[in-house]
């Protein structure tokens, strides 16, 4: 079986946000989704370089939408997670879950 | 609404035009809520994120060139003791010029794209190979080893698509760098008034030309617009 791509913490967060957003994942909504769930708003520069890097690795693909007047006639770049990206995020989350098992960190007073 | 022509134009220097337009479009949406100051701060942050590797790579390339400029003295002493045959002199002249641009391209590529990138790996290998040949050409074992490595690189470039792209990108980037430096040098010989200024800034021109050529070729062959790239999205 081929090894899945290794992911950094921020890459996992971005991939999960894109998966949650489905068809509506682009720069603005991804930042908002991350902010809503992690209580920290990523810098736009960090987000776009991460998206570019993940696209180079084949973890996500992008397509351009239609230009809108609210965006000064510029199109949205919609992002979709590829199979490879999905496998990578599942593998990373399994590793986390395996490491957490038996520690009880998410139970009782810590929950 | 902030004027977005210049931010978009500058961002497009470090990524492709459609991405730059989409980024600025996103910032427009944000600016409607968070204001013009946020827009410009975000543009600055994005530019820094997109360009820092390129800037540090260029500085590293300049140090590479500085280092290779320090090589002629030991090189002369080596070639004084082990004088190459007359027929080989033009070959060594070409290798010397190639060595100069490779000492800019290899450190730049290593910093800009990382050691895992095949373009950077090839540039570093060729840089080591050419430098070794120039200094140790008179040792037969070194010649044989370098020849074997050079042949291996050529065979790999023929067999594997990734290495083929790296070879093509690097060959074109080095040709542009060498041609550009040669052109500026010729220009400095034509114009007497400009010649000293041009010659003084030739190292800077050389680094700027070579790093720009590497950036163009890498983007052209390794980062084409990935729309419709054929990668199947997850269900």
Short mmCIF file of C-alpha atoms in Angstrom, two decimals:
data_model
loop_
_atom_site.label_atom_id
_atom_site.label_comp_id
_atom_site.label_asym_id
_atom_site.label_seq_id
_atom_site.Cartn_x
_atom_site.Cartn_y
_atom_site.Cartn_z
CA UNK A 1 0.00 0.00 0.00
CA UNK A 2 1.34 3.46 -0.92
CA UNK A 3 2.25 5.73 2.00
CA UNK A 4 -0.05 8.72 2.47
CA UNK A 5 1.46 12.22 2.32
CA UNK A 6 2.59 13.59 5.68
CA UNK A 7 0.64 16.63 6.83
CA UNK A 8 1.45 19.52 9.13
CA UNK A 9 -1.09 20.66 11.72
CA UNK A 10 -2.21 23.67 9.68
CA UNK A 11 -2.55 21.57 6.53
CA UNK A 12 -4.87 19.20 8.42
CA UNK A 13 -6.95 22.12 9.69
CA UNK A 14 -7.26 23.56 6.18
CA UNK A 15 -8.15 20.18 4.65
CA UNK A 16 -10.82 19.56 7.30
CA UNK A 17 -12.27 23.03 6.77
CA UNK A 18 -12.45 22.42 3.00
CA UNK A 19 -14.14 19.06 3.55
CA UNK A 20 -16.70 20.68 5.87
CA UNK A 21 -17.47 23.44 3.36
CA UNK A 22 -17.95 21.07 0.41
CA UNK A 23 -18.69 22.94 -2.82
CA UNK A 24 -18.38 26.40 -1.23
CA UNK A 25 -14.72 26.22 -0.17
CA UNK A 26 -12.68 29.24 -1.27
CA UNK A 27 -10.28 31.63 0.51
CA UNK A 28 -12.84 33.68 2.44
CA UNK A 29 -15.05 30.80 3.57
CA UNK A 30 -12.09 28.59 4.49
CA UNK A 31 -10.68 31.33 6.75
CA UNK A 32 -14.11 31.87 8.33
CA UNK A 33 -14.61 28.13 8.90
CA UNK A 34 -11.20 27.79 10.55
CA UNK A 35 -11.89 30.85 12.73
CA UNK A 36 -15.30 29.49 13.78
CA UNK A 37 -13.87 26.14 14.90
CA UNK A 38 -10.40 26.95 16.20
CA UNK A 39 -11.03 30.49 17.54
CA UNK A 40 -8.02 31.76 15.58
CA UNK A 41 -8.13 33.48 12.23
CA UNK A 42 -5.26 32.40 9.97
CA UNK A 43 -3.27 35.11 8.16
CA UNK A 44 -4.30 35.26 4.48
CA UNK A 45 -0.67 34.79 3.42
CA UNK A 46 -0.34 31.58 5.44
CA UNK A 47 -3.59 30.22 4.01
CA UNK A 48 -2.78 30.91 0.34
CA UNK A 49 0.76 29.52 0.52
CA UNK A 50 -0.60 26.41 2.27
CA UNK A 51 -3.27 25.97 -0.41
CA UNK A 52 -0.65 26.34 -3.17
CA UNK A 53 1.65 23.84 -1.46
CA UNK A 54 -1.17 21.33 -1.01
CA UNK A 55 -2.16 21.75 -4.66
CA UNK A 56 1.44 21.03 -5.70
CA UNK A 57 1.35 17.89 -3.54
CA UNK A 58 -1.91 16.83 -5.20
CA UNK A 59 -3.91 17.01 -1.95
CA UNK A 60 -6.39 19.55 -3.33
CA UNK A 61 -7.45 20.83 -6.73
CA UNK A 62 -8.85 24.24 -7.61
CA UNK A 63 -11.24 25.58 -10.22
CA UNK A 64 -12.28 29.13 -10.98
CA UNK A 65 -15.89 30.25 -10.49
CA UNK A 66 -17.63 33.14 -12.20
CA UNK A 67 -16.46 36.74 -11.66
CA UNK A 68 -18.69 38.81 -9.34
CA UNK A 69 -19.04 42.60 -8.95
CA UNK A 70 -18.54 42.35 -5.13
CA UNK A 71 -15.05 41.05 -5.83
CA UNK A 72 -14.19 43.76 -8.35
CA UNK A 73 -15.00 41.42 -11.25
CA UNK A 74 -12.65 38.70 -9.98
CA UNK A 75 -13.48 35.01 -9.90
CA UNK A 76 -13.47 32.83 -6.76
CA UNK A 77 -10.97 29.97 -6.68
CA UNK A 78 -12.91 27.00 -5.35
CA UNK A 79 -10.90 24.27 -3.66
CA UNK A 80 -11.74 20.56 -3.57
CA UNK A 81 -9.95 17.84 -1.60
CA UNK A 82 -8.60 15.01 -3.77
CA UNK A 83 -8.65 11.31 -2.85
CA UNK A 84 -4.99 11.64 -1.91
CA UNK A 85 -5.81 14.55 0.40
CA UNK A 86 -8.67 12.64 1.99
CA UNK A 87 -6.46 9.60 2.60
CA UNK A 88 -3.74 11.84 4.10
CA UNK A 89 -6.09 13.58 6.52
CA UNK A 90 -7.72 10.28 7.59
CA UNK A 91 -4.28 8.76 8.20
CA UNK A 92 -3.14 11.79 10.25
CA UNK A 93 -6.32 11.78 12.35
CA UNK A 94 -5.98 8.02 12.98
CA UNK A 95 -2.46 8.63 14.28
CA UNK A 96 -3.74 11.35 16.64
CA UNK A 97 -6.56 9.10 17.84
CA UNK A 98 -4.16 6.23 18.42
CA UNK A 99 -1.82 8.45 20.44
CA UNK A 100 -4.70 9.85 22.50
CA UNK A 101 -6.10 6.41 23.31
CA UNK A 102 -5.81 5.55 26.99
CA UNK A 103 -4.74 9.04 28.07
CA UNK A 104 -8.25 10.20 28.98
CA UNK A 105 -7.42 13.76 27.98
CA UNK A 106 -10.80 14.39 26.35
CA UNK A 107 -12.81 13.06 29.29
CA UNK A 108 -13.95 14.39 32.66
CA UNK A 109 -12.60 17.79 33.73
CA UNK A 110 -10.51 18.15 30.54
CA UNK A 111 -13.45 17.71 28.17
CA UNK B 1 -13.05 49.86 -2.77
CA UNK B 2 -9.23 49.98 -2.75
CA UNK B 3 -7.32 50.29 -6.02
CA UNK B 4 -6.26 46.71 -6.72
CA UNK B 5 -4.26 47.01 -9.93
CA UNK B 6 -0.81 47.20 -8.32
CA UNK B 7 -1.40 44.60 -5.56
CA UNK B 8 -2.71 42.16 -8.16
CA UNK B 9 0.18 42.89 -10.52
CA UNK B 10 2.79 42.41 -7.78
CA UNK B 11 1.17 39.24 -6.40
CA UNK B 12 1.05 37.87 -9.96
CA UNK B 13 4.89 38.10 -10.05
CA UNK B 14 5.02 35.33 -7.43
CA UNK B 15 2.09 33.19 -8.57
CA UNK B 16 -0.05 32.95 -11.71
CA UNK B 17 -2.48 35.65 -12.80
CA UNK B 18 -5.71 33.75 -12.09
CA UNK B 19 -4.55 32.98 -8.53
CA UNK B 20 -3.50 36.58 -7.98
CA UNK B 21 -6.91 37.77 -9.19
CA UNK B 22 -8.72 35.27 -6.92
CA UNK B 23 -6.61 36.33 -3.92
CA UNK B 24 -7.34 40.02 -4.52
CA UNK B 25 -11.02 39.18 -5.01
CA UNK B 26 -11.02 37.43 -1.61
CA UNK B 27 -9.36 40.49 -0.06
CA UNK B 28 -12.05 42.73 -1.60
CA UNK B 29 -14.70 40.65 0.14
CA UNK B 30 -12.82 40.98 3.44
CA UNK B 31 -12.19 44.69 2.95
CA UNK B 32 -15.95 45.33 2.73
CA UNK B 33 -16.15 44.31 6.42
CA UNK B 34 -12.68 45.03 7.77
CA UNK B 35 -11.67 48.15 5.88
CA UNK B 36 -8.93 49.43 3.60
CA UNK B 37 -6.16 49.20 6.19
CA UNK B 38 -6.83 45.46 6.61
CA UNK B 39 -6.73 45.11 2.80
CA UNK B 40 -3.26 46.64 2.52
CA UNK B 41 -1.92 44.79 5.57
CA UNK B 42 -3.18 41.53 4.08
CA UNK B 43 -1.60 42.35 0.70
CA UNK B 44 1.73 42.98 2.48
CA UNK B 45 1.44 39.73 4.44
CA UNK B 46 0.60 37.73 1.32
CA UNK B 47 3.51 39.26 -0.60
CA UNK B 48 5.90 38.39 2.23
CA UNK B 49 4.56 34.82 2.42
CA UNK B 50 4.87 34.34 -1.33
CA UNK B 51 8.24 36.02 -1.78
CA UNK B 52 10.43 35.31 1.28
CA UNK B 53 11.86 32.08 -0.09
CA UNK B 54 12.57 33.74 -3.41
CA UNK B 55 14.29 36.72 -1.73
CA UNK B 56 16.41 34.57 0.59
CA UNK B 57 17.16 32.28 -2.37
CA UNK B 58 18.45 35.26 -4.38
CA UNK B 59 20.65 36.40 -1.48
CA UNK B 60 22.01 32.83 -1.18
CA UNK B 61 22.62 32.82 -4.95
CA UNK B 62 24.58 36.05 -4.59
CA UNK B 63 26.75 34.46 -1.89
CA UNK B 64 27.22 31.48 -4.22
CA UNK B 65 28.49 33.84 -6.92
CA UNK B 66 30.72 35.60 -4.39
CA UNK B 67 32.17 32.22 -3.44
CA UNK B 68 32.78 31.20 -7.02
CA UNK B 69 34.53 34.56 -7.62
CA UNK B 70 36.94 33.57 -4.86
CA UNK B 71 37.78 30.35 -6.76
CA UNK B 72 39.97 31.67 -9.66
CA UNK B 73 43.13 32.02 -7.55
CA UNK B 74 43.19 28.40 -6.32
CA UNK B 75 42.02 27.41 -9.81
CA UNK B 76 44.96 29.19 -11.48
CA UNK B 77 47.36 27.49 -9.10
CA UNK B 78 45.84 24.08 -9.88
CA UNK B 79 45.94 24.72 -13.63
CA UNK B 80 49.49 26.08 -13.38
CA UNK B 81 50.66 22.77 -11.95
CA UNK B 82 48.33 20.58 -14.01
CA UNK B 83 48.04 22.48 -17.24
CA UNK B 84 45.17 21.20 -19.43
CA UNK B 85 46.00 20.42 -23.09
CA UNK B 86 45.43 23.33 -25.48
CA UNK B 87 42.50 21.54 -27.10
CA UNK B 88 40.71 21.40 -23.75
CA UNK B 89 41.03 25.12 -23.00
CA UNK B 90 37.74 26.17 -24.71
CA UNK B 91 36.00 23.31 -22.88
CA UNK B 92 37.34 24.58 -19.55
CA UNK B 93 36.27 28.11 -20.52
CA UNK B 94 32.73 26.83 -21.05
CA UNK B 95 32.86 24.84 -17.79
CA UNK B 96 34.03 27.97 -15.95
CA UNK B 97 31.06 29.99 -17.22
CA UNK B 98 28.71 27.11 -16.44
CA UNK B 99 30.20 26.81 -12.97
CA UNK B 100 29.51 30.51 -12.35
CA UNK B 101 25.79 30.32 -13.21
CA UNK B 102 25.41 26.96 -11.45
CA UNK B 103 26.79 28.47 -8.23
CA UNK B 104 23.94 30.98 -8.44
CA UNK B 105 21.22 28.58 -9.60
CA UNK B 106 21.95 25.68 -7.21
CA UNK B 107 21.83 27.58 -3.86
CA UNK B 108 18.84 29.58 -5.12
CA UNK B 109 16.92 26.44 -6.13
CA UNK B 110 17.79 24.66 -2.87
CA UNK B 111 16.42 27.52 -0.77
CA UNK B 112 13.50 28.42 -3.04
CA UNK B 113 12.18 24.91 -3.77
CA UNK B 114 13.78 22.74 -1.07
CA UNK B 115 16.11 19.74 -1.29
CA UNK B 116 13.29 17.37 -2.28
CA UNK B 117 12.69 19.25 -5.53
CA UNK B 118 14.22 17.48 -8.54
CA UNK B 119 15.20 20.81 -10.17
CA UNK B 120 17.17 21.76 -7.02
CA UNK B 121 18.68 18.27 -6.74
CA UNK B 122 19.84 18.34 -10.36
CA UNK B 123 21.29 21.87 -10.01
CA UNK B 124 23.22 20.86 -6.87
CA UNK B 125 24.52 17.66 -8.50
CA UNK B 126 25.68 19.48 -11.64
CA UNK B 127 27.23 22.25 -9.54
CA UNK B 128 29.26 19.70 -7.58
CA UNK B 129 30.12 17.79 -10.75
CA UNK B 130 31.34 20.82 -12.73
CA UNK B 131 33.32 22.23 -9.78
CA UNK B 132 34.98 18.83 -9.21
CA UNK B 133 35.90 18.47 -12.90
CA UNK B 134 37.42 21.97 -13.02
CA UNK B 135 39.62 21.36 -9.98
CA UNK B 136 40.47 17.66 -10.24
CA UNK B 137 40.38 16.96 -14.00
CA UNK B 138 43.95 15.61 -13.85
CA UNK B 139 43.02 12.65 -11.59
CA UNK B 140 41.78 9.78 -13.84
CA UNK B 141 39.58 8.23 -11.11
CA UNK B 142 37.78 11.56 -10.66
CA UNK B 143 37.25 11.88 -14.42
CA UNK B 144 35.79 8.38 -14.65
CA UNK B 145 33.51 8.94 -11.64
CA UNK B 146 32.31 12.32 -12.95
CA UNK B 147 31.70 10.82 -16.39
CA UNK B 148 29.68 7.99 -14.81
CA UNK B 149 27.63 10.46 -12.75
CA UNK B 150 27.04 12.68 -15.82
CA UNK B 151 25.91 9.65 -17.85
CA UNK B 152 23.64 8.51 -15.00
CA UNK B 153 22.04 11.96 -14.91
CA UNK B 154 21.51 11.87 -18.69
CA UNK B 155 20.01 8.36 -18.56
CA UNK B 156 17.71 9.27 -15.64
CA UNK B 157 16.65 12.40 -17.53
CA UNK B 158 15.71 10.23 -20.48
CA UNK B 159 13.89 7.57 -18.47
CA UNK B 160 11.90 9.50 -15.85
CA UNK B 161 9.44 12.28 -16.67
CA UNK B 162 10.21 14.19 -13.44
CA UNK B 163 13.94 14.24 -14.19
CA UNK B 164 13.32 15.06 -17.83
CA UNK B 165 11.36 18.14 -16.78
CA UNK B 166 14.06 19.11 -14.28
CA UNK B 167 16.78 18.68 -16.92
CA UNK B 168 14.89 20.73 -19.49
CA UNK B 169 14.02 23.48 -16.98
CA UNK B 170 17.58 23.72 -15.70
CA UNK B 171 19.12 23.64 -19.20
CA UNK B 172 16.85 26.46 -20.37
CA UNK B 173 17.39 28.48 -17.18
CA UNK B 174 21.19 28.16 -17.44
CA UNK B 175 21.11 29.04 -21.15
CA UNK B 176 19.08 32.17 -20.37
CA UNK B 177 21.40 33.09 -17.50
CA UNK B 178 24.57 32.58 -19.54
CA UNK B 179 23.11 34.36 -22.58
CA UNK B 180 21.90 37.26 -20.46
CA UNK B 181 25.22 37.77 -18.69
CA UNK B 182 27.06 37.56 -22.00
CA UNK B 183 24.70 40.14 -23.53
CA UNK B 184 25.21 42.58 -20.63
CA UNK B 185 28.97 42.08 -20.86
CA UNK B 186 28.92 42.82 -24.61
CA UNK B 187 26.79 45.89 -23.89
CA UNK B 188 29.36 47.13 -21.41
CA UNK B 189 32.04 46.87 -24.13
CA UNK B 190 29.99 48.91 -26.61
CA UNK B 191 29.16 51.86 -24.36
CA UNK B 192 32.28 53.44 -22.91
CA UNK B 193 30.40 55.70 -20.51
CA UNK B 194 28.24 52.96 -19.09
CA UNK B 195 30.86 50.24 -19.13
CA UNK B 196 32.32 50.75 -15.63
CA UNK B 197 28.89 51.02 -14.03
CA UNK B 198 27.63 47.93 -15.86
CA UNK B 199 30.76 45.96 -14.98
CA UNK B 200 30.47 47.00 -11.33
CA UNK B 201 26.90 45.80 -11.16
CA UNK B 202 27.44 42.71 -13.33
CA UNK B 203 27.31 40.32 -10.32
CA UNK B 204 23.93 41.77 -9.31
CA UNK B 205 22.68 41.53 -12.91
CA UNK B 206 23.94 37.95 -13.13
CA UNK B 207 22.16 36.91 -9.92
CA UNK B 208 18.95 38.71 -10.89
CA UNK B 209 18.98 37.15 -14.39
CA UNK B 210 19.82 33.64 -13.26
CA UNK B 211 17.33 33.53 -10.37
CA UNK B 212 14.58 35.02 -12.56
CA UNK B 213 15.32 32.45 -15.28
CA UNK B 214 15.20 29.62 -12.70
CA UNK B 215 11.89 30.96 -11.35
CA UNK B 216 10.34 31.21 -14.83
CA UNK B 217 11.44 27.79 -15.98
CA UNK B 218 10.42 26.10 -12.74
CA UNK B 219 7.01 27.73 -12.89
CA UNK B 220 6.62 26.89 -16.58
CA UNK B 221 7.54 23.21 -16.26
CA UNK B 222 6.70 22.32 -12.66
CA UNK B 223 3.77 24.53 -11.71
CA UNK B 224 1.50 24.83 -14.74
CA UNK B 225 -2.00 26.13 -14.05
CA UNK B 226 -3.50 23.14 -12.30
CA UNK B 227 -7.07 23.72 -13.36
CA UNK B 228 -8.38 20.57 -14.93
CA UNK B 229 -5.21 18.79 -13.91
CA UNK B 230 -6.96 15.45 -14.09
CA UNK B 231 -6.57 14.67 -10.40
CA UNK B 232 -9.79 13.12 -9.30
CA UNK B 233 -11.47 14.94 -6.40
CA UNK B 234 -12.67 12.93 -3.41
CA UNK B 235 -16.24 11.72 -3.61
#
